[in-house]
Short mmCIF file of C-alpha atoms in Angstrom, two decimals:
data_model
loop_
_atom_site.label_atom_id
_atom_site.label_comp_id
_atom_site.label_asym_id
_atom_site.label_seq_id
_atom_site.Cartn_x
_atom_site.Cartn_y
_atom_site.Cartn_z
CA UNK A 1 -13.58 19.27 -22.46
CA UNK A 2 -13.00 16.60 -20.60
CA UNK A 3 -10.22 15.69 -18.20
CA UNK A 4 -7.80 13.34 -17.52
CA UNK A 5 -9.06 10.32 -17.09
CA UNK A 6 -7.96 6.96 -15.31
CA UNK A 7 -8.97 3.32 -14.70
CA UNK A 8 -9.89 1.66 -12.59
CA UNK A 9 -10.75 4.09 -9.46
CA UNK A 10 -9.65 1.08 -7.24
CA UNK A 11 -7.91 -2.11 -7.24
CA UNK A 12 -7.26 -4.90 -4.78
CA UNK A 13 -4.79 -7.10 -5.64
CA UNK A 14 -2.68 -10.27 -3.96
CA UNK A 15 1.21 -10.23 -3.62
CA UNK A 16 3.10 -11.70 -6.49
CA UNK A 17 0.24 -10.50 -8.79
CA UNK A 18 0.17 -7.93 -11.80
CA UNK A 19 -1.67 -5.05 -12.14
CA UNK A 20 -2.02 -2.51 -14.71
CA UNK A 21 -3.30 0.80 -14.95
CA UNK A 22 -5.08 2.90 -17.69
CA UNK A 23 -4.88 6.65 -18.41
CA UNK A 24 -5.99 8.65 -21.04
CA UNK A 25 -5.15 12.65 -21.29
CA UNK A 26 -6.62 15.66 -22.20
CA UNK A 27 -7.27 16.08 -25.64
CA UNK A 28 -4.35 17.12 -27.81
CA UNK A 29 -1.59 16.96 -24.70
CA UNK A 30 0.83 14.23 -25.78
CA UNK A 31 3.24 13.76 -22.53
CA UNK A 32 1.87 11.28 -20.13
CA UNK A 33 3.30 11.14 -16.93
CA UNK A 34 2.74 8.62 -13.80
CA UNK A 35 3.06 9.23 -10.35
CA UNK A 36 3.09 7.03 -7.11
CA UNK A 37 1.65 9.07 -3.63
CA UNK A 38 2.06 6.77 -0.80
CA UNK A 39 -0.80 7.40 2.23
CA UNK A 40 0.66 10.38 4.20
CA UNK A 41 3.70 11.42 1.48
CA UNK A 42 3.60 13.81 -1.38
CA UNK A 43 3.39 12.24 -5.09
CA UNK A 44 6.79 10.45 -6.77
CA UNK A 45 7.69 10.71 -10.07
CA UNK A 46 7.49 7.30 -11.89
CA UNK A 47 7.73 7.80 -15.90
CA UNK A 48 7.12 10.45 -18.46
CA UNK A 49 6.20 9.39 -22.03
CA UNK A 50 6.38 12.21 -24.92
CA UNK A 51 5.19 11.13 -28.08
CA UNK A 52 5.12 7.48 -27.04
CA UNK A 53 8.64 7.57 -26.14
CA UNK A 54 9.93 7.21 -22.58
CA UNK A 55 11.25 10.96 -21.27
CA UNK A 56 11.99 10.14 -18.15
CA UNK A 57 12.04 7.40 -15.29
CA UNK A 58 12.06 7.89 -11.74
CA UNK A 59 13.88 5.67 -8.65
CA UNK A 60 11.42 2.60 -9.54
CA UNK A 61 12.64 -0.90 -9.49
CA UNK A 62 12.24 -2.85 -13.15
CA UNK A 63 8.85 -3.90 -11.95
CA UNK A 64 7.18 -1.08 -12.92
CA UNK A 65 7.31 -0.89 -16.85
CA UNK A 66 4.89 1.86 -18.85
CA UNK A 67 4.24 2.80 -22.31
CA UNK A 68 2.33 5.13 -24.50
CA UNK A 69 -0.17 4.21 -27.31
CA UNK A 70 -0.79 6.47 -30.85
CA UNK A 71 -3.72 7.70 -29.53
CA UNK A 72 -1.12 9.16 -26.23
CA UNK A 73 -3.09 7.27 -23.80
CA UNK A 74 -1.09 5.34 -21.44
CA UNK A 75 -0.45 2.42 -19.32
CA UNK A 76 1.23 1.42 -16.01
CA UNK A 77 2.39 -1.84 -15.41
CA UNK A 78 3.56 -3.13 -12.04
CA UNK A 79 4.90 -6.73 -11.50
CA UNK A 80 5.23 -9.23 -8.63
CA UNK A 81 3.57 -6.65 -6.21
CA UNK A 82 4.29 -5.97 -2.92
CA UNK A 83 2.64 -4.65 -0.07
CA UNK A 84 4.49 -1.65 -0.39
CA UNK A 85 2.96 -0.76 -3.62
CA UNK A 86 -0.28 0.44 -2.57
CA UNK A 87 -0.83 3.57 -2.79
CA UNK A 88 -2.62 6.39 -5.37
CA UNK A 89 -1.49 5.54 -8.73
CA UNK A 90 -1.63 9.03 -10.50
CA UNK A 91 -1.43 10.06 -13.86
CA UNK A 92 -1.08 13.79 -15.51
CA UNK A 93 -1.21 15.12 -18.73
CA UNK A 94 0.93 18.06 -20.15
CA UNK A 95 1.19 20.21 -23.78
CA UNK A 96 5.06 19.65 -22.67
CA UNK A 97 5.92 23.11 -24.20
CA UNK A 98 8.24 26.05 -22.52
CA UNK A 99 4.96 28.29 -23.31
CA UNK A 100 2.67 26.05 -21.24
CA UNK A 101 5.27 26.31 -18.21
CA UNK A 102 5.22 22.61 -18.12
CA UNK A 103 1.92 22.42 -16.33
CA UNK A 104 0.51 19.52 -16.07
CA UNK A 105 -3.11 18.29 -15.14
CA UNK A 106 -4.08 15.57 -12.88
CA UNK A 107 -6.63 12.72 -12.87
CA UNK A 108 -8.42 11.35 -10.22
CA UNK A 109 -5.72 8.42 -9.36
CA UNK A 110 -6.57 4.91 -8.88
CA UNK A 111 -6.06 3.60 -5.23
CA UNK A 112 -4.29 -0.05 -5.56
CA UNK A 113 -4.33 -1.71 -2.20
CA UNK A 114 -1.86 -5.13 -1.94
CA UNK A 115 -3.04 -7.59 0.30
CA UNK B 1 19.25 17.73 -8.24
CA UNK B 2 15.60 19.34 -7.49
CA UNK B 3 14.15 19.30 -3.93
CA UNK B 4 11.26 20.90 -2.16
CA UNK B 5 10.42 21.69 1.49
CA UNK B 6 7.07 22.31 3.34
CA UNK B 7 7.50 23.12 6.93
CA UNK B 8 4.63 22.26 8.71
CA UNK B 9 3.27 18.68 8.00
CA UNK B 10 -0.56 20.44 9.37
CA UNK B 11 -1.77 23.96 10.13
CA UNK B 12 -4.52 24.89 11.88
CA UNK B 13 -6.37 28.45 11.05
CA UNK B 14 -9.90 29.69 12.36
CA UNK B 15 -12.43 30.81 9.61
CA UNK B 16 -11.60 34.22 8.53
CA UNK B 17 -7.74 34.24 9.64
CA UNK B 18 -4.67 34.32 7.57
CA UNK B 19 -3.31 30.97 5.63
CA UNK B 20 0.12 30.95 5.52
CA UNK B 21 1.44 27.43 4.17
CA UNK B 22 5.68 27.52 3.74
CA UNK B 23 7.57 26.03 0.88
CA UNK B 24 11.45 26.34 0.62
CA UNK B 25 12.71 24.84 -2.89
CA UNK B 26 16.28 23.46 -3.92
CA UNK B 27 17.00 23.82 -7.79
CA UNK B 28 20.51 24.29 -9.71
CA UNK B 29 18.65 26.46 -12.36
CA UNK B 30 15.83 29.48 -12.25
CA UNK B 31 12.38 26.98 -11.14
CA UNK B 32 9.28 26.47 -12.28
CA UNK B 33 7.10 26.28 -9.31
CA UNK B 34 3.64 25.14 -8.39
CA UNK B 35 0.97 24.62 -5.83
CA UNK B 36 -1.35 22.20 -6.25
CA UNK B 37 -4.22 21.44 -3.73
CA UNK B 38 -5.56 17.73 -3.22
CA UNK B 39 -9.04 17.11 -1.67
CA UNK B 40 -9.75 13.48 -0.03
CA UNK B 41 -10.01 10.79 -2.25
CA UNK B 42 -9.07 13.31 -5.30
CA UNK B 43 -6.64 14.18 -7.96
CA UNK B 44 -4.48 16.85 -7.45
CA UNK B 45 -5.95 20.37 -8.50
CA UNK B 46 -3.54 23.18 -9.56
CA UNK B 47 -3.79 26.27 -7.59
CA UNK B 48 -1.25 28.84 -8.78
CA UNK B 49 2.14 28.48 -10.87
CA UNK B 50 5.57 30.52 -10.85
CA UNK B 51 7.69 30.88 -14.26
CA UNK B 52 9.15 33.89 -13.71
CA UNK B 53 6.98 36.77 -15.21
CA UNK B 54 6.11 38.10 -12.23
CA UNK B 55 7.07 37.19 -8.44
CA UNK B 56 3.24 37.74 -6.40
CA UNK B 57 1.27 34.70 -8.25
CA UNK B 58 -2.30 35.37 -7.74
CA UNK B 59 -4.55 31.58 -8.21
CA UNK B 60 -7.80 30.55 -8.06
CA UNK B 61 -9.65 30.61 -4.94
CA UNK B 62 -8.18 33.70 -3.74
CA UNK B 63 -5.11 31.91 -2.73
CA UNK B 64 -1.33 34.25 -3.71
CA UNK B 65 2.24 33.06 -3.80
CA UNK B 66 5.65 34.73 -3.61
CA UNK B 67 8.59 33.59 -5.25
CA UNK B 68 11.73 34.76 -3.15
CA UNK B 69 15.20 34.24 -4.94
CA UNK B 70 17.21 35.08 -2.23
CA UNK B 71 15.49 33.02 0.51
CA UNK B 72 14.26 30.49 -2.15
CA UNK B 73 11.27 30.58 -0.99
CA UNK B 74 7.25 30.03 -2.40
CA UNK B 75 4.75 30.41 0.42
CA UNK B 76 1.07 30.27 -0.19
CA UNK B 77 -1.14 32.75 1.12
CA UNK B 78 -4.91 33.71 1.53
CA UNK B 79 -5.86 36.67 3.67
CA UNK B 80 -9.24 35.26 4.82
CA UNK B 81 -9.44 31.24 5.59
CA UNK B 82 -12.97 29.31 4.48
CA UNK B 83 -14.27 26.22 5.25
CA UNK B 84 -13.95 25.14 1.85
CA UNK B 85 -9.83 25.67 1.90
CA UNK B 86 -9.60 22.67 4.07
CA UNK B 87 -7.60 19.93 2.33
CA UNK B 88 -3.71 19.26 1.46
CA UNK B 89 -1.94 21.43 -0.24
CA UNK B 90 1.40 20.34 -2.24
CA UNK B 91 3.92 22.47 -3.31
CA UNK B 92 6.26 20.95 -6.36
CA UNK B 93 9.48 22.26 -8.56
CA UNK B 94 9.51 21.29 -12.07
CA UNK B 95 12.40 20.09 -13.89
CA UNK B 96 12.29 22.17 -17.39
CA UNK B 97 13.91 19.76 -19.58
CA UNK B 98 10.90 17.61 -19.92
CA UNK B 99 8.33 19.33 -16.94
CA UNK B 100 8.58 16.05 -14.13
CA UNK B 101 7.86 17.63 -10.73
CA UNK B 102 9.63 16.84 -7.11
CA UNK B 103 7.28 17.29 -4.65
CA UNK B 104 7.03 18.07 -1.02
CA UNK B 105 5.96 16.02 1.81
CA UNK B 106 2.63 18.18 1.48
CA UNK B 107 0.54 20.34 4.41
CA UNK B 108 -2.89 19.63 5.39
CA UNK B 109 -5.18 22.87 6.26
CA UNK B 110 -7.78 22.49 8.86
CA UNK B 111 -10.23 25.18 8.90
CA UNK B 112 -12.09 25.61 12.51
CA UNK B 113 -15.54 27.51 12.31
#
């Protein structure tokens, strides 16, 4: 079976510009969640969408905006970037049950870098 | 609200010796709690999880954990260090209302021949 997946692997972008990110989860998991992991810090909890509906949001400004699809792929939008944004965009995929413990299952991340 | 600690930001272990990587946890209710391991340039992989059936957590690679309530504690363990256990190693509580993980600052494991 195959993974989580995520696009693109890596992005260079200009401050001021838009980016957005793609992720797609294992099969039948239907929580998405994002995660930013600045160079030298552990990973920070962005969003969770369950069943296309936002779960949870972490201590992002309104720039970042994300939303799930029917088919409980995902995407993560970040306006009017900064340089402070780069960093390894990552994405995990959970069953979301008590049963499963929650566990979730990480892609490979895409690496934005802001120039 | 949820926090994690890893003391040590790097450790340093000759092939063969004892890994010992400490994680002290902050939670309001009984955790979920996880280690994950991240090679360079990867995703994050998970090594071993705690949810309360048992407190020694055996995980792939050979790598253990033990989940101490009274020193709320979760350190990793592996008796015998390989080259192939160098990389950074996370360890992360889990909010159980909807499963989002806090994280700590993470350790990287260098492995000397």
């Amino acid at each position: 079976d195959a993974g989580v997946t995520q696009s693109p692997t890596h992005l260079i972008k200009t401050r001021g510009q838009q980016v957005t990110l793609r992720c797609s989860p294992i099969s039948g998991h239907k929580s998405v969640s994002w995660y930013q992991q600045v160079l030298g810090q552990g990973p920070q909890f962005i969003f969770q969408y369950y069943e296309k509906e936002e779960r949870g949001r972490g201590n992002f400004p309104d720039r970042f905006s994300a939303r799930q699809f029917p088919n409980y792929s995902s995407e993560l939008n970040v306006n009017a970037l900064l340089l402070g944004d780069s960093a390894l965009y990552l994405c995990a995929s959970s069953v979301l049950s008590l049963r499963s413990s929650y566990e979730q299952y990480f892609g490979p991340g895409t690496r934005l870098t802001v120039t | 609200a949820q926090s994690v600690t890893q003391l040590g930001s790097h450790v340093s272990v000759s092939e063969g010796a004892l890994v010992l990587l400490r994680c002290n946890y902050s939670s309001s209710v009984p955790p979920y709690l996880f280690w994950y391991v991240q090679y360079p340039n990867q995703g994050l992989q998970l090594l071993l999880k705690y949810t309360s059936a048992a407190t020694l957590v055996k995980g792939i690679n050979g790598f253990e954990a033990e989940f101490k309530k009274s020193e709320t504690s979760f350190h990793l363990t592996k008796p015998s260090a390989h080259m192939s256990d160098a990389a950074e190693y996370f360890c992360a509580v889990s909010d159980t209302s909807y499963g989002k993980l806090t994280f700590g600052q993470g350790t990287i494991l260098t492995v000397h021949p």
